Coordinates of C-alpha atoms and ligand atoms in Angstrom, one line a residue:
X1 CA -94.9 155.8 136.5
X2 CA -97.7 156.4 138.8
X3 CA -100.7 154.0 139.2
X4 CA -103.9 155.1 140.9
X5 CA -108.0 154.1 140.0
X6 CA -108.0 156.5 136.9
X7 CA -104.6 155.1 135.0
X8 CA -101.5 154.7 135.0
X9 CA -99.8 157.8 134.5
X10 CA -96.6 158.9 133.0
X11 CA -95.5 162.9 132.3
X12 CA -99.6 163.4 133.1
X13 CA -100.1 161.1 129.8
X14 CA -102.7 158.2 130.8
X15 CA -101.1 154.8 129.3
X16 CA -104.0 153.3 129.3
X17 CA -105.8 156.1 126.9
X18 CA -102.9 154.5 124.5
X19 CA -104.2 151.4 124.4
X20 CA -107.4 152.3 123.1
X21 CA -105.9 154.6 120.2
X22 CA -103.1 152.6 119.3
X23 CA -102.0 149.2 117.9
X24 CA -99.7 147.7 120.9
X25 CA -97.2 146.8 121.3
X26 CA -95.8 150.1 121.1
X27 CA -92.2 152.0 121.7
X28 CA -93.1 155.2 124.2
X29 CA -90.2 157.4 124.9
X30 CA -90.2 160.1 127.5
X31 CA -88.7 163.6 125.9
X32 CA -87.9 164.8 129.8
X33 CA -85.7 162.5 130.3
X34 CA -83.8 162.8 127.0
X35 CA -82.9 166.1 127.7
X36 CA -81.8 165.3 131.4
X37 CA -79.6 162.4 129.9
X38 CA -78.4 165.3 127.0
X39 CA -77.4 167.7 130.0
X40 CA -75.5 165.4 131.7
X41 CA -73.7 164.8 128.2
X42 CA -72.9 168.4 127.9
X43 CA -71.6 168.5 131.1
X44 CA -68.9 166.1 130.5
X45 CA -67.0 169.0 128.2
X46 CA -65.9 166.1 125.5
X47 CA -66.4 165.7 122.1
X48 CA -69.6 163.7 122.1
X49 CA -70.7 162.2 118.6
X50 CA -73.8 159.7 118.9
X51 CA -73.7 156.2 118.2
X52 CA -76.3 155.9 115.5
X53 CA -76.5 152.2 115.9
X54 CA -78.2 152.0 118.9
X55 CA -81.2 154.0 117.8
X56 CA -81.7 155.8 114.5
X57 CA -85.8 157.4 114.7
X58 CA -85.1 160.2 112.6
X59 CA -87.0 162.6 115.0
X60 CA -84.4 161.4 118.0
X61 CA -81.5 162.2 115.3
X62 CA -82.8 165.7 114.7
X63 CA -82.7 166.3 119.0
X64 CA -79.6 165.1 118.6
X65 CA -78.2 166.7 115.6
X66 CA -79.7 170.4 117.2
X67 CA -77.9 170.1 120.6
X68 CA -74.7 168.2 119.3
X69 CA -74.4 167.8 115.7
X70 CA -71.6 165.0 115.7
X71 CA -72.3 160.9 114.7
X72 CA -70.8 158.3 114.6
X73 CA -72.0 156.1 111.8
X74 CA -71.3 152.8 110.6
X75 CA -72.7 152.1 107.0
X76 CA -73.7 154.6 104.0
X77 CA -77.5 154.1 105.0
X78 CA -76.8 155.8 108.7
X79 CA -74.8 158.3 106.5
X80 CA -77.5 159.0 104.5
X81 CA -80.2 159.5 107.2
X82 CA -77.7 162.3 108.9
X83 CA -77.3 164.0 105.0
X84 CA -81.4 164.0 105.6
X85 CA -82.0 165.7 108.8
X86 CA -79.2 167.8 108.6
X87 CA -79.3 171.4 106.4
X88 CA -75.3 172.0 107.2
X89 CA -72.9 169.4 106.9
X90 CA -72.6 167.8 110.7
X91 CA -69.5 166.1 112.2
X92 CA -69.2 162.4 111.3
X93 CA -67.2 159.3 112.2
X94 CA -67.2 156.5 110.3
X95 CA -66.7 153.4 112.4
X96 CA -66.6 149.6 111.4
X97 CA -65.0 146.6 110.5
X98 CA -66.1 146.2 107.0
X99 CA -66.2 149.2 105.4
X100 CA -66.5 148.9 101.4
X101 CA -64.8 150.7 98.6
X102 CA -68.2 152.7 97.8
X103 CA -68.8 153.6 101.2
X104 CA -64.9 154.9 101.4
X105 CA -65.5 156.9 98.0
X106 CA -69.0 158.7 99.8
X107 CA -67.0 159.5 102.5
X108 CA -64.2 161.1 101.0
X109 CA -66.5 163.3 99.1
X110 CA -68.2 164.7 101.6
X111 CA -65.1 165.2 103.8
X112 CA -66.3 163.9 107.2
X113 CA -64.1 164.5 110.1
X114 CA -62.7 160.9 110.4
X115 CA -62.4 157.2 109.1
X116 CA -61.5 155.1 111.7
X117 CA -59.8 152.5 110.3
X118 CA -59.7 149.1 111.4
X119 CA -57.1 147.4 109.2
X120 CA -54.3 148.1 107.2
X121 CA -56.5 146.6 104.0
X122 CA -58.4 149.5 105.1
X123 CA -55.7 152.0 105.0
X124 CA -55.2 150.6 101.7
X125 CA -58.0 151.4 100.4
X126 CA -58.5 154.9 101.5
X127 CA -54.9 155.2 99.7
X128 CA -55.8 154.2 96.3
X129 CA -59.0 156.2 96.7
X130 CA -57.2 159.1 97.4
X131 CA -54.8 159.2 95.0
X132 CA -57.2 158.1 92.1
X133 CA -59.6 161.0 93.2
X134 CA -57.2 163.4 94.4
X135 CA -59.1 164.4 97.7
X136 CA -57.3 164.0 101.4
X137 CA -59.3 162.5 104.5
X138 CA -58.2 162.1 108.1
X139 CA -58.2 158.8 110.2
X140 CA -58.2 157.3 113.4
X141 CA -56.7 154.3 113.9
X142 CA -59.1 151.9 116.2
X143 CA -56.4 149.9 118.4
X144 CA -57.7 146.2 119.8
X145 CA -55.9 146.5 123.2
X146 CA -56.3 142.9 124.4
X147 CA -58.3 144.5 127.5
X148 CA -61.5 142.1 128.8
X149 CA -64.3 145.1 129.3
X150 CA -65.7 142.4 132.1
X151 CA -68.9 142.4 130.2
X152 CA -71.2 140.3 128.3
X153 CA -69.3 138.2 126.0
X154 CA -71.4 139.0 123.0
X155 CA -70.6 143.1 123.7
X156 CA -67.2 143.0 124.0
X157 CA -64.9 144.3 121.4
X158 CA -61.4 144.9 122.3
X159 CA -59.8 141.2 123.2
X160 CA -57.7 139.1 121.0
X161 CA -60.8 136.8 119.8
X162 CA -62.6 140.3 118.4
X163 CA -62.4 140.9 115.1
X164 CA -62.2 144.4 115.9
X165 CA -59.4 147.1 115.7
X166 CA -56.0 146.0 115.2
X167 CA -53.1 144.9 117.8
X168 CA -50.2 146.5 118.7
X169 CA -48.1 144.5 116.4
X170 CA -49.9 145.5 113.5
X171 CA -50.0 149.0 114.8
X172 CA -46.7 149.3 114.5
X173 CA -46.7 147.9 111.1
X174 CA -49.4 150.2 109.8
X175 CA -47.4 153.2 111.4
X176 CA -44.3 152.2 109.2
X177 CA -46.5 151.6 106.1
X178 CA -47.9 155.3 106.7
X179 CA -44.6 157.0 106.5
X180 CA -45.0 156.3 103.3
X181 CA -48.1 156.7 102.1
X182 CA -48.4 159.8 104.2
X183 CA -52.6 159.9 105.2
X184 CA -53.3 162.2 108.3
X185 CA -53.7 160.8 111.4
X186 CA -56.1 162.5 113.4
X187 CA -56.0 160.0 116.7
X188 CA -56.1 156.8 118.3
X189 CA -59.7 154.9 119.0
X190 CA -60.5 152.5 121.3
X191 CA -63.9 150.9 121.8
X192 CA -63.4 148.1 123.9
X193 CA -67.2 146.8 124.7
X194 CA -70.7 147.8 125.5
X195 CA -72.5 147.7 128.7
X196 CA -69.6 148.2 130.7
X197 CA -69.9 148.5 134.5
X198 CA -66.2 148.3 135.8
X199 CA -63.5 150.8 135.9
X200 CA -60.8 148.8 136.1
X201 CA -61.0 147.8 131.8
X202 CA -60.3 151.6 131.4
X203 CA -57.9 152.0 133.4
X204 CA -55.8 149.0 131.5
X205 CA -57.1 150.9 128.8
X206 CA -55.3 154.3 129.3
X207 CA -52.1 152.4 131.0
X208 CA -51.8 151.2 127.2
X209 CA -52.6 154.7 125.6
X210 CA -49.7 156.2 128.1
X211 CA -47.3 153.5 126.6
X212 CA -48.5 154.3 123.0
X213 CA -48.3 158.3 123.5
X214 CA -44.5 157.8 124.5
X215 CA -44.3 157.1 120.5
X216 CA -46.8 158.9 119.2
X217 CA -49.2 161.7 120.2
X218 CA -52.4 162.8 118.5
X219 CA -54.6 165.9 118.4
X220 CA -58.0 163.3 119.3
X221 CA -57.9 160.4 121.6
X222 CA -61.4 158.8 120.8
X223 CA -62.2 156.1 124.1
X224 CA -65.4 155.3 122.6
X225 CA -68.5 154.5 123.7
X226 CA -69.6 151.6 126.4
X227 CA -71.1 153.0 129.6
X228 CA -73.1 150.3 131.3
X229 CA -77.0 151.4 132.2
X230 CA -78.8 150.0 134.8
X231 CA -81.1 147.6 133.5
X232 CA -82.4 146.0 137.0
X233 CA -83.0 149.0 138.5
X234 CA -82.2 147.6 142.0
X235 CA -78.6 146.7 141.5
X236 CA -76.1 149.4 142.0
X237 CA -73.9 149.7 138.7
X238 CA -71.7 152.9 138.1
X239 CA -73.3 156.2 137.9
X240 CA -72.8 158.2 134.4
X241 CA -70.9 161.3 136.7
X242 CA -69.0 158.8 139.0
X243 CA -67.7 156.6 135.6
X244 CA -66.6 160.0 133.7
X245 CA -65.0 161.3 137.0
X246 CA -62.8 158.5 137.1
X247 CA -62.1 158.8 133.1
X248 CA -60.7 162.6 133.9
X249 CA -58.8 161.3 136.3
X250 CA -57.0 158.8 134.0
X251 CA -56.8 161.8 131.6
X252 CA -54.9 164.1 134.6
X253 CA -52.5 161.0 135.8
X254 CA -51.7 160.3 132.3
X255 CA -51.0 164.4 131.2
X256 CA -53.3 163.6 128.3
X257 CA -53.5 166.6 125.9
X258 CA -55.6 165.8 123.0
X259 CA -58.9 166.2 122.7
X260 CA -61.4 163.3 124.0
X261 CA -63.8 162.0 121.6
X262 CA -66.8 159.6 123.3
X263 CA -68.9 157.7 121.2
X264 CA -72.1 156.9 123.2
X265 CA -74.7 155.1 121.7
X266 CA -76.7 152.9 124.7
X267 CA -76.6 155.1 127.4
X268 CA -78.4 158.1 125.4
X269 CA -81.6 157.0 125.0
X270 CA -82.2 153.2 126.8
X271 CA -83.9 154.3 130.2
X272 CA -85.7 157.3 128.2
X273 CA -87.7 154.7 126.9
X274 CA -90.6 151.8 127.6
X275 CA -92.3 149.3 125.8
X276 CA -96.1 149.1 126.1
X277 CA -97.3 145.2 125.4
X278 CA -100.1 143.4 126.7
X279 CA -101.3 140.0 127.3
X280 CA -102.3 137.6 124.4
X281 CA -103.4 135.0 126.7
X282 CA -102.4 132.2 129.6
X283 CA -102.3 129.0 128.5
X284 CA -100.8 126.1 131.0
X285 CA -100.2 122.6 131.4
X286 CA -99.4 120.6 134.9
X287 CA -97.0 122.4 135.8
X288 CA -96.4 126.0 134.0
X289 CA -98.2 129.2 133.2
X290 CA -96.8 130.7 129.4
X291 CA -98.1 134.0 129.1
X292 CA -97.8 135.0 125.7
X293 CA -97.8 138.1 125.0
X294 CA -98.2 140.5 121.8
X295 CA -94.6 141.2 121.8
X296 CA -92.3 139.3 120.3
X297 CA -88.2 138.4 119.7
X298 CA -88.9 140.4 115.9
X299 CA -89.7 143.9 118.3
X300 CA -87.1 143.2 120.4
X301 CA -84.5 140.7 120.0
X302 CA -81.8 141.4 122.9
X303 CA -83.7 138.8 125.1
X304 CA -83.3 136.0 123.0
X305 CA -80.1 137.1 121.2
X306 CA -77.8 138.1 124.3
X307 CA -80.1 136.3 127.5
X308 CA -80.7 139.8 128.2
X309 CA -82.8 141.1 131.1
X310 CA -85.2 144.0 130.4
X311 CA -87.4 145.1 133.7
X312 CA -91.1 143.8 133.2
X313 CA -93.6 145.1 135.3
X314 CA -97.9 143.9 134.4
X315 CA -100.9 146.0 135.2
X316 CA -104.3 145.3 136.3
X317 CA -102.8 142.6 137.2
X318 CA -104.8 139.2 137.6
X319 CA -104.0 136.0 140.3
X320 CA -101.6 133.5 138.2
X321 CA -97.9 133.9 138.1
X322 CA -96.3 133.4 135.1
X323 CA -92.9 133.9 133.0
X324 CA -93.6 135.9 129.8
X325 CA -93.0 134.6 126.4
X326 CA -93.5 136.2 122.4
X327 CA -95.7 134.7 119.8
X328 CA -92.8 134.1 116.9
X329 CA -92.5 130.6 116.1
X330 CA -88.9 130.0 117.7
X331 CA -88.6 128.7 121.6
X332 CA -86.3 131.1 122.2
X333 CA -89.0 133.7 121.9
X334 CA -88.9 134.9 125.5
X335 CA -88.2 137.3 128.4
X336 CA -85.7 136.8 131.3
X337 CA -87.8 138.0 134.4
X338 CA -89.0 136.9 137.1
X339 CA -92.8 135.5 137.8
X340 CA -95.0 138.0 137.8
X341 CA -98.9 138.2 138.5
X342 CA -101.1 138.2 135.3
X343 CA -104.5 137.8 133.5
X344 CA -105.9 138.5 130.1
X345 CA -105.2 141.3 128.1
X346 CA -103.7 143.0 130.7
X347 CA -101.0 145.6 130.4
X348 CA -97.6 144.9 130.3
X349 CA -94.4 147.3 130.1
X350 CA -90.7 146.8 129.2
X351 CA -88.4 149.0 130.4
X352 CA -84.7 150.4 129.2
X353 CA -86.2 150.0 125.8
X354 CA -84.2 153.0 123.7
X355 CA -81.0 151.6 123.0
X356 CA -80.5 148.4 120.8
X357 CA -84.0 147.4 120.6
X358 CA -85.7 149.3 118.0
X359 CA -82.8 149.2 115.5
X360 CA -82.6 145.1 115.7
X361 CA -86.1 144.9 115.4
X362 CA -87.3 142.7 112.0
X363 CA -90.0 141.5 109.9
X364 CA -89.8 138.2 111.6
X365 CA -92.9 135.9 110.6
X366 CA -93.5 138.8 108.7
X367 CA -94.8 140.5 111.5
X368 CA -94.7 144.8 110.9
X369 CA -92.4 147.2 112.8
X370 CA -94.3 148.7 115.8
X371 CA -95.3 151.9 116.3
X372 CA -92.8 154.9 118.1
X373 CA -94.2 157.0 120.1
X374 CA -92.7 160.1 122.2
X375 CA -94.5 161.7 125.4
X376 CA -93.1 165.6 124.3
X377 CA -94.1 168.6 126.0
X378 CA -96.9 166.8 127.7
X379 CA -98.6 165.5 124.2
X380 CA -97.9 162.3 122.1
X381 CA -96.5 162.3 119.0
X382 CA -96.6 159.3 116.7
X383 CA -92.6 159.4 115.2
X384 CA -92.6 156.2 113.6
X385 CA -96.0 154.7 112.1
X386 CA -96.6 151.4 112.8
X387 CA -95.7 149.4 109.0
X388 CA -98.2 148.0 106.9
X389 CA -99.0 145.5 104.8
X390 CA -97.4 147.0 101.6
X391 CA -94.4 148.1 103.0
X392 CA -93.5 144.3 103.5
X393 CA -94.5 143.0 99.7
X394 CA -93.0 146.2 98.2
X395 CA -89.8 145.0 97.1
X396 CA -91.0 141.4 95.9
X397 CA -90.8 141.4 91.7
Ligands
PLP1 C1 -67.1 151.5 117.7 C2 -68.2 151.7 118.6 N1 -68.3 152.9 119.2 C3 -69.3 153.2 120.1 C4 -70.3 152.2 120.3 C5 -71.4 152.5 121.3 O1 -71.3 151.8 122.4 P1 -72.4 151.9 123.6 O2 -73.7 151.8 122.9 O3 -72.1 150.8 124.5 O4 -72.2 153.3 124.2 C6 -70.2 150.9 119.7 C7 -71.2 149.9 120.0 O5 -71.3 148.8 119.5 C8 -69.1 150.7 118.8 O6 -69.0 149.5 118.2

């Protein structure tokens, strides 16, 4: 972003131009950068489906289904959004620790690439389905490895408290009871948290998958998704090359054959993208500034759900100092950052917004969903319309 006496600039697009055409707060994403962050991808030679979880703004899913065509999805409604965009039939994973009859049914009829089951209720299931309908689907079997991913304790996924995957008891249970029922396995999948920043959870990781290969080898190993970004800018975290060089290396030490399926969903899009807020007011008593802004815990939630830390720089800036808070009725309705200078209406811009922000957002104090726009080949482009009043009464009878 570049700041001088006309604006404040980013890809030659005046931010503060926005303000005066557009409702803030508002989501801005930076088409450049997507498709530097989708090169590196490539790059990495694996099988890369999308994580549809962390953002699912149908015009980002088309970039995506164009250049990669593979999803991971984790409930019909992301299914049916991919059925949307896409003419042919794209690549699909279906992920998740709850997956209902209905949704096991859609996905057998459409023949996606892999369940990834999670149980052996699930495998279950997908048996009686099968047989009752007479089609054939493949799986992969998500494995809880007991491995801390040294993140967040609300992001991680693959110890014994998680509820998801299944342990390597019940592995070899479900192993026994497919003999039997015969479905095909496709692979093993492990997704043992999000944010990660460490290498040393992997390399516990694929330790384990050596052990299980001595049994039993697949044609996919899927590691899932996890790759930390760097939210604070100024703390050195693992690069996205440096993180996947260390994965092939694990793959060489280990002989692995089969073919490696990622699952990324945060790193994709979350620095590709910027909130644009602005100050409500500054109110104070003795002894604190609370500047409330128009952006709340219903447009972006991570803050207030995880303590997460979101960059927050403010504009035109005036001389007190404050922290920054939302305008939903709920004390937790704030930002972790540190004091920064403000005044009145003045702008104010979140950054690493892309990932895990939009898709939690809610109608909170009945407040509408905020407007998406993308900076793309030097023009904006509204891709999501900020809601209105009838789109929150619709359902009501
Ligand atoms: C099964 C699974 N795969 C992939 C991901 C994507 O993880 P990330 O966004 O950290 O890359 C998640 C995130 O929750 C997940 O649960």
């Amino acid at each position: 972003m570049i700041e001088n006496k006309n604006g404040i600039f980013l890809n030659k697009i005046n931010l503060i131009n926005i303000n005066k055409k557009l409702n803030l707060p508002l989501y801005i994403y930076n088409y450049k950068k997507i498709i530097l962050n989708f090169f590196f991808i490539k790059k990495l030679k694996f099988f890369f489906f999308f994580y549809i979880k962390s953002n699912y703004n149908i015009f980002l899913l088309k970039l995506i289904n164009k250049i990669f065509f593979k999803f991971d999805i984790v409930s019909i409604g992301e299914l049916k959004k991919i059925i949307l965009i896409s003419k042919k039939k794209p690549f699909i994973v279906f992920s998740g620790s709850g997956k209902t009859l209905s949704e096991i049914l859609i996905s057998l009829n459409l023949t996606i690439f892999s369940i990834n089951i999670e149980s052996i209720q699930e495998i279950f299931k997908i048996y009686y389905l099968m047989k009752k309908y007479k089609k054939n689907i493949n799986i992969m079997i998500r494995i809880n490895p007991n491995i801390n991913a040294k993140t967040h304790k609300k992001i991680t996924t693959g110890i014994k408290k998680n509820k998801f995957g299944i342990n390597i008891f019940n592995l070899k249970n479900l192993l026994c009871l497919n003999s039997i029922l015969n479905i095909k396995i496709i692979g093993y999948d492990f997704h043992i948290g999000s944010q990660i920043t460490k290498i040393s959870p992997l390399k516990k990781m694929f330790k384990l998958i050596n052990n299980l290969y001595k049994n039993n080898k697949y044609k996919y190993l899927d590691i899932g998704g996890g790759i930390g970004v760097n939210y604070y800018f100024n703390k050195k975290i693992i690069n996205f090359s440096k993180y996947y060089n260390e994965i092939n290396k694990l793959i060489k030490k280990y002989k692995i054959k089969s073919k490696i399926i990622i699952e990324l969903g945060r790193y994709v899009f979350c620095n590709v993208c910027i909130i644009l807020s602005k100050v409500n007011f500054i109110k104070h008593n003795k002894k604190n500034f609370f500047c409330i802004l128009n952006l709340g815990m219903n447009d972006i939630l991570r803050p207030s759900l995880y303590n997460s830390f979101h960059k927050i720089e403010s504009f035109n800036k005036g001389k007190n100092t404050s922290f920054f808070f939302g305008p939903i009725c709920e004390s937790s309705d704030k930002f972790l950052s540190k004091k920064l200078k403000v005044k009145n209406n003045c702008l104010i811009f979140f950054y690493s917004t892309g990932s895990y922000c939009k898709t939690m957002s809610s109608n909170y104090n009945s407040k509408n969903k905020i407007f998406e726009i993308i900076i793309y080949k030097n023009k904006l482009k509204i891709i999501f319309k900020l809601e209105n009043f009838k789109k929150l009464i619709k359902n009501y009878v």
